[in-house]
Amino acid sequence: MKNKILGFTCAYAPVPIIEAAGFQAFRVLPQGECPDQAGQLLHDNLCPHVKRVLDRALDNDLPGVSAMVFVNSCDSMRRVADAWRSARPGDQVMVLDLPSTNTPSSIDFLATEYERMARTFFTWNNLTFSRERVRERINVWNDLSQTLALLETKMGEAFYPGLAAEVQTVVNTAATDSVDAALAMAKAAVTKAWVPAGGHAPVFLFGNLLFDPKVFDLFERWNMHVTRLDFCTGSRFVSTVDLSQTDDPFAALARSYMTGPPCARTMDITRPGSIAQKIVERAGASNARAVMGFTLKFCDPYLARIPGIRQALQAAGLPFLMLEGDCTMGDIGQQQTRIEAFTEMLGV
Amino acid sequence: MMYDYFSSIVSGITAKLEEDPHGIHARKRYALAVAALGQRLYSENARIAWCGVTAPFDLLNSMGVTSCFVEFVGAMLASTETAELFMQEAEDAGYAADSCAYHRAVTGAMLKSAMPVPDFIIGTSSPCTAGLAVMENMAKQYRKDLFVLNVPQSESPAAVRFLALQIEEMAGFVAGHTGQALSKNRLGEALELTNEATVLIKEIYGLAKQKPSPVDSRFLNNFGVVITLFMGTREGVDICRAFRDELSHRIATSAMDPSQERIRLMWVQNRIQFPFPMESMLGDSGAKIVVDELNDVTWEPMDPDNPFESIARRILSIPFSRNVDSRVAHLQELAREYQIDGAINPCHWGCRQGTGVRGIISNGLREIGVPVLNLEIDCVDSRNLAKGQIQTRFEAFTEMIQG
């Protein structure tokens, strides 16, 4: 029998908890052909992510989804959680409170929130709450994370045509189907005989959402060697959970999610603006010679940090191209000239 | 330069008040306090903290810190028609023109060194993530320590505990920078003053509910938000008393003309901050703003014996800290209590937090028979203002209400 489907929209919603409670985790991605209707409930100046997700809800383009978890991660996410209740009043909905900082008290609070989330999901699914089950799913998740890390290391070592799209396909499978299926795909990808090629400019990609594997094939066609997919729909989504420091899986999740590579909305108050330096470091570690950012229009957390990121990249001597859009293929297609000029300028 | 500017305002208003020492002059006393705050912020002696909107200013005042939320500066720049220069500076530096203009103006002022350099910064995750981003950028730019109060969206016991703990940690953070530990006695006194002011604020709002209302459209403009800066001080109590007395006086002398109140309106979220002839536009139709969404008391009295939890509950009670259901319920309550005929939502451009759910707010008010005029105004950036279009929409709205 297929598991019931529980939807989510933010990378700070841990898939291991959803799966431990017997649900299929389904990330509601902003895609599809449903008509624009979100404006009935939300203002047009909200990001295309939440508007498209709400379009899907209003159009009943969510087969099998009967429950949702939203994360109080940014204003737009708060608002789509608000609108969901109007759009789909029959769904079970939970909002998880996510602190903005990685201080000890914030991490402790998030641990209690993750436990509340788990208990709620087990109850929704009429199952007995089990910490052990959560730990088991974290272990599988970590297996996936570490396998993907091998593929990402390979992405940085040389240009393997198709590898970036393959990695994205694995991540999407974990987000919308099952971690077990994604793990099997990742292991197959690791053993595949990838053939390196030359003549492409190594570029580190970062931003919020870019999830269509075909986009990365396009980038390759435009002479780009993608060295890393640092998106909340990419490598940041499948980050390893460190279980070695604590027996409590929720504390482990909270610590790992708050101290791992951050979304722009999460800050280290001891190093304000440090997201910029972290991007420089990760770009360097991936052997990139340049950086390209892609953020959704109206995404305040990223847009407020871009000038600082630009400065840090300039200081590090890394050329930077910033794109803003709605993460559809059509939108990306319009960027072809800029991207080709950028990779050409890198002179590989 | 800014210090001199505020000093001249302080001198001017003080001289005016001295001409009529027995007059109430609530708005003048309020303007004087605001100018004096500006003077303190730009003086070289004060300990200054730039803060988020929901920071506990009574606690900070009790610790001798001159504190202010940064959006206040954005509003001030707009009201003096100087915001454009600073917004342009921010945009030239790469900050998106689609972002909130309060924050763009402040960012530009920071980049042009027109803001006082703070001793430290206290961000708040409520009301918005955009404001918090500005605080982080400020901390980086000024190389000053940052503290953040994470405000959960629920009022669960765990959320209250978490926020109360952070407020206590914040007091320690402040003490670490001022060298003076929090005095429980002084905090207790400050909270008593907050309670005294809050009683007066409730009286003010109670008087404003009367029909005809003794307020005019501008009387309580920005009041609920700005008065928080003076909480925990005698000055704050005095301002509130002046407002209460002035409204009582207007009622006692039947100063309000009912013909100017054929339509009672509610203003949703924040007002237009640059000079804009709102009152005359509304007045031509016999319409008047009698209540602002942000003018309300949603919390219980502060408990000096349990200060951190009290303050935490206050912050969590603010509808902007919560989900839209709470916000709509609050707007419906205000609509009923003030017997309003319609509501105006400016839909401040760039505000994902307040403007984001405007459709749900409109639906919620329509449910109780209150029509809503949704405008497209940037409340700080007047560069794209379509005044004629707004006037036409006001007229159509008031005609529709009058049937």
mmCIF file of N, CA, C and O in Angstrom, chain B residues 239-319:
data_model
loop_
_atom_site.group_PDB
_atom_site.id
_atom_site.type_symbol
_atom_site.label_atom_id
_atom_site.label_comp_id
_atom_site.label_asym_id
_atom_site.label_seq_id
_atom_site.Cartn_x
_atom_site.Cartn_y
_atom_site.Cartn_z
ATOM 1 N N ILE B 239 3.096 62.002 27.479
ATOM 2 C CA ILE B 239 2.565 62.138 26.106
ATOM 3 C C ILE B 239 1.172 61.508 26.033
ATOM 4 O O ILE B 239 0.227 62.097 25.505
ATOM 5 N N CYS B 240 1.066 60.322 26.577
ATOM 6 C CA CYS B 240 -0.231 59.626 26.527
ATOM 7 C C CYS B 240 -1.303 60.437 27.262
ATOM 8 O O CYS B 240 -2.443 60.538 26.798
ATOM 9 N N ARG B 241 -0.917 61.008 28.387
ATOM 10 C CA ARG B 241 -1.890 61.804 29.142
ATOM 11 C C ARG B 241 -2.346 63.009 28.310
ATOM 12 O O ARG B 241 -3.536 63.348 28.301
ATOM 13 N N ALA B 242 -1.410 63.627 27.623
ATOM 14 C CA ALA B 242 -1.766 64.788 26.799
ATOM 15 C C ALA B 242 -2.758 64.385 25.694
ATOM 16 O O ALA B 242 -3.734 65.099 25.437
ATOM 17 N N PHE B 243 -2.525 63.248 25.082
ATOM 18 C CA PHE B 243 -3.466 62.783 24.041
ATOM 19 C C PHE B 243 -4.836 62.507 24.651
ATOM 20 O O PHE B 243 -5.866 62.901 24.086
ATOM 21 N N ARG B 244 -4.823 61.831 25.790
ATOM 22 C CA ARG B 244 -6.103 61.516 26.441
ATOM 23 C C ARG B 244 -6.843 62.816 26.784
ATOM 24 O O ARG B 244 -8.041 62.978 26.523
ATOM 25 N N ASP B 245 -6.094 63.785 27.364
ATOM 26 C CA ASP B 245 -6.726 65.028 27.784
ATOM 27 C C ASP B 245 -7.257 65.821 26.594
ATOM 28 O O ASP B 245 -8.316 66.435 26.679
ATOM 29 N N GLU B 246 -6.501 65.788 25.513
ATOM 30 C CA GLU B 246 -6.959 66.565 24.355
ATOM 31 C C GLU B 246 -8.250 65.986 23.782
ATOM 32 O O GLU B 246 -9.167 66.728 23.411
ATOM 33 N N LEU B 247 -8.325 64.663 23.735
ATOM 34 C CA LEU B 247 -9.563 64.055 23.232
ATOM 35 C C LEU B 247 -10.726 64.335 24.180
ATOM 36 O O LEU B 247 -11.847 64.638 23.737
ATOM 37 N N SER B 248 -10.455 64.255 25.475
ATOM 38 C CA SER B 248 -11.517 64.550 26.456
ATOM 39 C C SER B 248 -11.986 65.991 26.282
ATOM 40 O O SER B 248 -13.193 66.276 26.333
ATOM 41 N N HIS B 249 -11.036 66.876 26.067
ATOM 42 C CA HIS B 249 -11.371 68.284 25.889
ATOM 43 C C HIS B 249 -12.215 68.479 24.624
ATOM 44 O O HIS B 249 -13.207 69.215 24.629
ATOM 45 N N ARG B 250 -11.841 67.808 23.567
ATOM 46 C CA ARG B 250 -12.607 67.944 22.321
ATOM 47 C C ARG B 250 -14.045 67.453 22.512
ATOM 48 O O ARG B 250 -14.988 68.052 22.001
ATOM 49 N N ILE B 251 -14.176 66.385 23.266
ATOM 50 C CA ILE B 251 -15.529 65.856 23.497
ATOM 51 C C ILE B 251 -16.314 66.827 24.369
ATOM 52 O O ILE B 251 -17.477 67.155 24.086
ATOM 53 N N ALA B 252 -15.647 67.316 25.425
ATOM 54 C CA ALA B 252 -16.324 68.221 26.361
ATOM 55 C C ALA B 252 -16.763 69.514 25.672
ATOM 56 O O ALA B 252 -17.790 70.093 26.022
ATOM 57 N N THR B 253 -16.007 69.944 24.701
ATOM 58 C CA THR B 253 -16.331 71.207 24.026
ATOM 59 C C THR B 253 -17.039 70.975 22.690
ATOM 60 O O THR B 253 -17.209 71.915 21.915
ATOM 61 N N SER B 254 -17.436 69.730 22.451
ATOM 62 C CA SER B 254 -18.133 69.373 21.191
ATOM 63 C C SER B 254 -17.403 69.929 19.981
ATOM 64 O O SER B 254 -17.995 70.544 19.083
ATOM 65 N N ALA B 255 -16.112 69.739 19.987
ATOM 66 C CA ALA B 255 -15.274 70.346 18.946
ATOM 67 C C ALA B 255 -15.394 69.641 17.597
ATOM 68 O O ALA B 255 -14.995 70.203 16.580
ATOM 69 N N MET B 256 -15.947 68.440 17.574
ATOM 70 C CA MET B 256 -15.945 67.704 16.312
ATOM 71 C C MET B 256 -17.252 67.921 15.548
ATOM 72 O O MET B 256 -18.332 67.891 16.121
ATOM 73 N N ASP B 257 -17.089 68.088 14.267
ATOM 74 C CA ASP B 257 -18.239 68.346 13.394
ATOM 75 C C ASP B 257 -18.715 67.017 12.797
ATOM 76 O O ASP B 257 -18.001 66.401 12.002
ATOM 77 N N PRO B 258 -19.936 66.568 13.172
ATOM 78 C CA PRO B 258 -20.402 65.264 12.663
ATOM 79 C C PRO B 258 -20.469 65.213 11.137
ATOM 80 O O PRO B 258 -20.359 64.135 10.544
ATOM 81 N N SER B 259 -20.620 66.390 10.499
ATOM 82 C CA SER B 259 -20.708 66.361 9.030
ATOM 83 C C SER B 259 -19.373 65.968 8.396
ATOM 84 O O SER B 259 -19.311 65.586 7.228
ATOM 85 N N GLN B 260 -18.300 66.070 9.164
ATOM 86 C CA GLN B 260 -16.990 65.657 8.663
ATOM 87 C C GLN B 260 -16.753 64.162 8.881
ATOM 88 O O GLN B 260 -15.654 63.661 8.712
ATOM 89 N N GLU B 261 -17.803 63.490 9.324
ATOM 90 C CA GLU B 261 -17.630 62.072 9.662
ATOM 91 C C GLU B 261 -18.771 61.251 9.091
ATOM 92 O O GLU B 261 -19.291 60.356 9.744
ATOM 93 N N ARG B 262 -19.149 61.561 7.892
ATOM 94 C CA ARG B 262 -20.227 60.765 7.281
ATOM 95 C C ARG B 262 -19.736 59.348 7.003
ATOM 96 O O ARG B 262 -20.511 58.402 6.980
ATOM 97 N N ILE B 263 -18.436 59.213 6.806
ATOM 98 C CA ILE B 263 -17.855 57.882 6.567
ATOM 99 C C ILE B 263 -16.700 57.680 7.548
ATOM 100 O O ILE B 263 -15.763 58.479 7.588
ATOM 101 N N ARG B 264 -16.802 56.634 8.353
ATOM 102 C CA ARG B 264 -15.724 56.322 9.311
ATOM 103 C C ARG B 264 -14.852 55.213 8.704
ATOM 104 O O ARG B 264 -15.364 54.159 8.320
ATOM 105 N N LEU B 265 -13.564 55.508 8.650
ATOM 106 C CA LEU B 265 -12.656 54.583 7.975
ATOM 107 C C LEU B 265 -11.612 53.994 8.920
ATOM 108 O O LEU B 265 -11.237 54.617 9.917
ATOM 109 N N MET B 266 -11.155 52.823 8.545
ATOM 110 C CA MET B 266 -10.006 52.205 9.226
ATOM 111 C C MET B 266 -8.837 52.187 8.246
ATOM 112 O O MET B 266 -9.013 51.874 7.061
ATOM 113 N N TRP B 267 -7.653 52.513 8.752
ATOM 114 C CA TRP B 267 -6.436 52.449 7.935
ATOM 115 C C TRP B 267 -5.705 51.159 8.292
ATOM 116 O O TRP B 267 -5.422 50.903 9.469
ATOM 117 N N VAL B 268 -5.433 50.356 7.294
ATOM 118 C CA VAL B 268 -4.752 49.070 7.524
ATOM 119 C C VAL B 268 -3.241 49.279 7.439
ATOM 120 O O VAL B 268 -2.751 49.948 6.537
ATOM 121 N N GLN B 269 -2.527 48.710 8.379
ATOM 122 C CA GLN B 269 -1.064 48.776 8.471
ATOM 123 C C GLN B 269 -0.575 50.217 8.618
ATOM 124 O O GLN B 269 -1.188 51.015 9.308
ATOM 125 N N ASN B 270 0.536 50.563 7.963
ATOM 126 C CA ASN B 270 1.161 51.857 8.247
ATOM 127 C C ASN B 270 0.701 52.944 7.282
ATOM 128 O O ASN B 270 0.270 52.666 6.179
ATOM 129 N N ARG B 271 0.837 54.187 7.735
ATOM 130 C CA ARG B 271 0.376 55.330 6.954
ATOM 131 C C ARG B 271 1.382 55.710 5.862
ATOM 132 O O ARG B 271 2.540 55.284 5.886
ATOM 133 N N ILE B 272 0.918 56.585 4.986
ATOM 134 C CA ILE B 272 1.814 57.180 3.983
ATOM 135 C C ILE B 272 2.694 58.176 4.726
ATOM 136 O O ILE B 272 2.189 59.041 5.445
ATOM 137 N N GLN B 273 3.983 58.066 4.557
ATOM 138 C CA GLN B 273 4.898 58.850 5.394
ATOM 139 C C GLN B 273 5.356 60.159 4.735
ATOM 140 O O GLN B 273 5.769 61.074 5.426
ATOM 141 N N PHE B 274 5.312 60.228 3.425
ATOM 142 C CA PHE B 274 5.720 61.488 2.789
ATOM 143 C C PHE B 274 4.508 62.425 2.738
ATOM 144 O O PHE B 274 3.365 61.976 2.883
ATOM 145 N N PRO B 275 4.750 63.728 2.556
ATOM 146 C CA PRO B 275 3.623 64.658 2.523
ATOM 147 C C PRO B 275 2.626 64.264 1.430
ATOM 148 O O PRO B 275 3.000 64.115 0.265
ATOM 149 N N PHE B 276 1.402 64.075 1.831
ATOM 150 C CA PHE B 276 0.372 63.596 0.917
ATOM 151 C C PHE B 276 -0.975 64.120 1.435
ATOM 152 O O PHE B 276 -1.263 63.965 2.624
ATOM 153 N N PRO B 277 -1.781 64.706 0.567
ATOM 154 C CA PRO B 277 -3.004 65.379 1.050
ATOM 155 C C PRO B 277 -4.154 64.421 1.354
ATOM 156 O O PRO B 277 -5.275 64.607 0.872
ATOM 157 N N MET B 278 -3.864 63.426 2.136
ATOM 158 C CA MET B 278 -4.868 62.420 2.455
ATOM 159 C C MET B 278 -6.116 63.025 3.108
ATOM 160 O O MET B 278 -7.250 62.724 2.739
ATOM 161 N N GLU B 279 -5.850 63.897 4.097
ATOM 162 C CA GLU B 279 -6.977 64.428 4.868
ATOM 163 C C GLU B 279 -7.921 65.233 3.985
ATOM 164 O O GLU B 279 -9.137 65.108 4.101
ATOM 165 N N SER B 280 -7.339 66.044 3.107
ATOM 166 C CA SER B 280 -8.222 66.856 2.267
ATOM 167 C C SER B 280 -8.960 65.982 1.260
ATOM 168 O O SER B 280 -10.132 66.193 0.978
ATOM 169 N N MET B 281 -8.265 64.969 0.742
ATOM 170 C CA MET B 281 -8.946 64.058 -0.195
ATOM 171 C C MET B 281 -10.136 63.387 0.487
ATOM 172 O O MET B 281 -11.223 63.294 -0.069
ATOM 173 N N LEU B 282 -9.902 62.921 1.712
ATOM 174 C CA LEU B 282 -10.972 62.234 2.440
ATOM 175 C C LEU B 282 -12.032 63.231 2.891
ATOM 176 O O LEU B 282 -13.233 62.977 2.811
ATOM 177 N N GLY B 283 -11.544 64.379 3.392
ATOM 178 C CA GLY B 283 -12.458 65.378 3.940
ATOM 179 C C GLY B 283 -13.451 65.859 2.910
ATOM 180 O O GLY B 283 -14.622 66.127 3.235
ATOM 181 N N ASP B 284 -13.042 65.939 1.652
ATOM 182 C CA ASP B 284 -13.952 66.384 0.595
ATOM 183 C C ASP B 284 -15.176 65.477 0.498
ATOM 184 O O ASP B 284 -16.234 65.898 0.043
ATOM 185 N N SER B 285 -14.987 64.223 0.915
ATOM 186 C CA SER B 285 -16.100 63.271 0.841
ATOM 187 C C SER B 285 -16.746 63.053 2.203
ATOM 188 O O SER B 285 -17.556 62.138 2.358
ATOM 189 N N GLY B 286 -16.362 63.845 3.170
ATOM 190 C CA GLY B 286 -16.917 63.658 4.514
ATOM 191 C C GLY B 286 -16.423 62.372 5.161
ATOM 192 O O GLY B 286 -17.094 61.786 6.012
ATOM 193 N N ALA B 287 -15.242 61.921 4.745
ATOM 194 C CA ALA B 287 -14.691 60.675 5.297
ATOM 195 C C ALA B 287 -13.552 60.985 6.264
ATOM 196 O O ALA B 287 -12.846 61.992 6.100
ATOM 197 N N LYS B 288 -13.389 60.134 7.229
ATOM 198 C CA LYS B 288 -12.364 60.371 8.251
ATOM 199 C C LYS B 288 -11.800 59.038 8.725
ATOM 200 O O LYS B 288 -12.550 58.063 8.877
ATOM 201 N N ILE B 289 -10.485 59.020 8.933
ATOM 202 C CA ILE B 289 -9.876 57.808 9.495
ATOM 203 C C ILE B 289 -10.049 57.881 11.015
ATOM 204 O O ILE B 289 -9.526 58.800 11.665
ATOM 205 N N VAL B 290 -10.774 56.946 11.585
ATOM 206 C CA VAL B 290 -10.982 56.960 13.035
ATOM 207 C C VAL B 290 -10.120 55.922 13.749
ATOM 208 O O VAL B 290 -9.970 55.979 14.966
ATOM 209 N N VAL B 291 -9.589 54.970 12.997
ATOM 210 C CA VAL B 291 -8.747 53.954 13.650
ATOM 211 C C VAL B 291 -7.692 53.433 12.678
ATOM 212 O O VAL B 291 -7.940 53.301 11.485
ATOM 213 N N ASP B 292 -6.542 53.176 13.228
ATOM 214 C CA ASP B 292 -5.457 52.515 12.481
ATOM 215 C C ASP B 292 -5.296 51.106 13.043
ATOM 216 O O ASP B 292 -5.398 50.901 14.254
ATOM 217 N N GLU B 293 -4.967 50.187 12.160
ATOM 218 C CA GLU B 293 -4.745 48.812 12.620
ATOM 219 C C GLU B 293 -3.698 48.749 13.726
ATOM 220 O O GLU B 293 -3.797 47.942 14.655
ATOM 221 N N LEU B 294 -2.683 49.597 13.608
ATOM 222 C CA LEU B 294 -1.568 49.494 14.544
ATOM 223 C C LEU B 294 -1.821 50.244 15.852
ATOM 224 O O LEU B 294 -0.962 50.273 16.725
ATOM 225 N N ASN B 295 -2.992 50.862 15.977
ATOM 226 C CA ASN B 295 -3.317 51.559 17.221
ATOM 227 C C ASN B 295 -4.212 50.682 18.085
ATOM 228 O O ASN B 295 -5.442 50.798 18.066
ATOM 229 N N ASP B 296 -3.609 49.801 18.828
ATOM 230 C CA ASP B 296 -4.408 48.967 19.730
ATOM 231 C C ASP B 296 -3.490 48.381 20.799
ATOM 232 O O ASP B 296 -2.269 48.302 20.610
ATOM 233 N N VAL B 297 -4.119 48.004 21.897
ATOM 234 C CA VAL B 297 -3.391 47.307 22.965
ATOM 235 C C VAL B 297 -3.887 45.877 22.973
ATOM 236 O O VAL B 297 -5.062 45.632 23.222
ATOM 237 N N THR B 298 -3.007 44.951 22.683
ATOM 238 C CA THR B 298 -3.416 43.543 22.572
ATOM 239 C C THR B 298 -2.836 42.696 23.704
ATOM 240 O O THR B 298 -2.968 41.486 23.690
ATOM 241 N N TRP B 299 -2.188 43.340 24.669
ATOM 242 C CA TRP B 299 -1.494 42.582 25.711
ATOM 243 C C TRP B 299 -2.035 42.913 27.097
ATOM 244 O O TRP B 299 -2.706 43.916 27.307
ATOM 245 N N GLU B 300 -1.720 42.018 28.003
ATOM 246 C CA GLU B 300 -2.092 42.192 29.405
ATOM 247 C C GLU B 300 -1.066 43.108 30.065
ATOM 248 O O GLU B 300 0.037 43.282 29.552
ATOM 249 N N PRO B 301 -1.416 43.678 31.241
ATOM 250 C CA PRO B 301 -0.425 44.519 31.935
ATOM 251 C C PRO B 301 0.866 43.747 32.216
ATOM 252 O O PRO B 301 0.859 42.531 32.432
ATOM 253 N N MET B 302 1.963 44.485 32.188
ATOM 254 C CA MET B 302 3.267 43.881 32.486
ATOM 255 C C MET B 302 3.329 43.500 33.967
ATOM 256 O O MET B 302 2.827 44.234 34.826
ATOM 257 N N ASP B 303 3.972 42.364 34.230
ATOM 258 C CA ASP B 303 4.131 41.906 35.609
ATOM 259 C C ASP B 303 5.584 42.140 36.026
ATOM 260 O O ASP B 303 6.469 41.395 35.587
ATOM 261 N N PRO B 304 5.837 43.161 36.850
ATOM 262 C CA PRO B 304 7.227 43.450 37.224
ATOM 263 C C PRO B 304 7.917 42.282 37.938
ATOM 264 O O PRO B 304 9.149 42.203 37.957
ATOM 265 N N ASP B 305 7.120 41.381 38.516
ATOM 266 C CA ASP B 305 7.736 40.221 39.179
ATOM 267 C C ASP B 305 8.082 39.116 38.175
ATOM 268 O O ASP B 305 8.743 38.143 38.526
ATOM 269 N N ASN B 306 7.580 39.225 36.994
ATOM 270 C CA ASN B 306 7.838 38.214 35.968
ATOM 271 C C ASN B 306 8.089 38.937 34.633
ATOM 272 O O ASN B 306 7.357 38.779 33.660
ATOM 273 N N PRO B 307 9.131 39.790 34.633
ATOM 274 C CA PRO B 307 9.253 40.753 33.522
ATOM 275 C C PRO B 307 9.488 40.119 32.159
ATOM 276 O O PRO B 307 8.889 40.547 31.163
ATOM 277 N N PHE B 308 10.346 39.114 32.099
ATOM 278 C CA PHE B 308 10.716 38.604 30.775
ATOM 279 C C PHE B 308 9.535 37.882 30.107
ATOM 280 O O PHE B 308 9.295 38.037 28.910
ATOM 281 N N GLU B 309 8.823 37.102 30.918
ATOM 282 C CA GLU B 309 7.659 36.416 30.346
ATOM 283 C C GLU B 309 6.588 37.424 29.942
ATOM 284 O O GLU B 309 5.931 37.285 28.905
ATOM 285 N N SER B 310 6.411 38.452 30.781
ATOM 286 C CA SER B 310 5.426 39.498 30.462
ATOM 287 C C SER B 310 5.726 40.146 29.126
ATOM 288 O O SER B 310 4.842 40.318 28.275
ATOM 289 N N ILE B 311 6.986 40.520 28.975
ATOM 290 C CA ILE B 311 7.376 41.195 27.722
ATOM 291 C C ILE B 311 7.220 40.235 26.548
ATOM 292 O O ILE B 311 6.762 40.617 25.465
ATOM 293 N N ALA B 312 7.601 38.979 26.772
ATOM 294 C CA ALA B 312 7.468 37.986 25.692
ATOM 295 C C ALA B 312 6.011 37.860 25.262
ATOM 296 O O ALA B 312 5.699 37.858 24.064
ATOM 297 N N ARG B 313 5.113 37.776 26.228
ATOM 298 C CA ARG B 313 3.691 37.644 25.882
ATOM 299 C C ARG B 313 3.192 38.873 25.129
ATOM 300 O O ARG B 313 2.355 38.764 24.231
ATOM 301 N N ARG B 314 3.715 40.039 25.508
ATOM 302 C CA ARG B 314 3.306 41.265 24.807
ATOM 303 C C ARG B 314 3.733 41.195 23.331
ATOM 304 O O ARG B 314 2.939 41.475 22.436
ATOM 305 N N ILE B 315 4.980 40.811 23.107
ATOM 306 C CA ILE B 315 5.466 40.759 21.722
ATOM 307 C C ILE B 315 4.668 39.731 20.909
ATOM 308 O O ILE B 315 4.290 39.975 19.768
ATOM 309 N N LEU B 316 4.398 38.593 21.549
ATOM 310 C CA LEU B 316 3.681 37.540 20.829
ATOM 311 C C LEU B 316 2.223 37.898 20.559
ATOM 312 O O LEU B 316 1.586 37.324 19.671
ATOM 313 N N SER B 317 1.693 38.843 21.350
ATOM 314 C CA SER B 317 0.271 39.205 21.179
ATOM 315 C C SER B 317 0.042 40.137 19.997
ATOM 316 O O SER B 317 -1.087 40.309 19.553
ATOM 317 N N ILE B 318 1.101 40.741 19.490
ATOM 318 C CA ILE B 318 0.934 41.710 18.400
ATOM 319 C C ILE B 318 0.483 40.959 17.148
ATOM 320 O O ILE B 318 1.143 40.007 16.727
ATOM 321 N N PRO B 319 -0.636 41.350 16.563
ATOM 322 C CA PRO B 319 -1.152 40.568 15.433
ATOM 323 C C PRO B 319 -0.135 40.362 14.315
ATOM 324 O O PRO B 319 -0.157 39.342 13.636
#
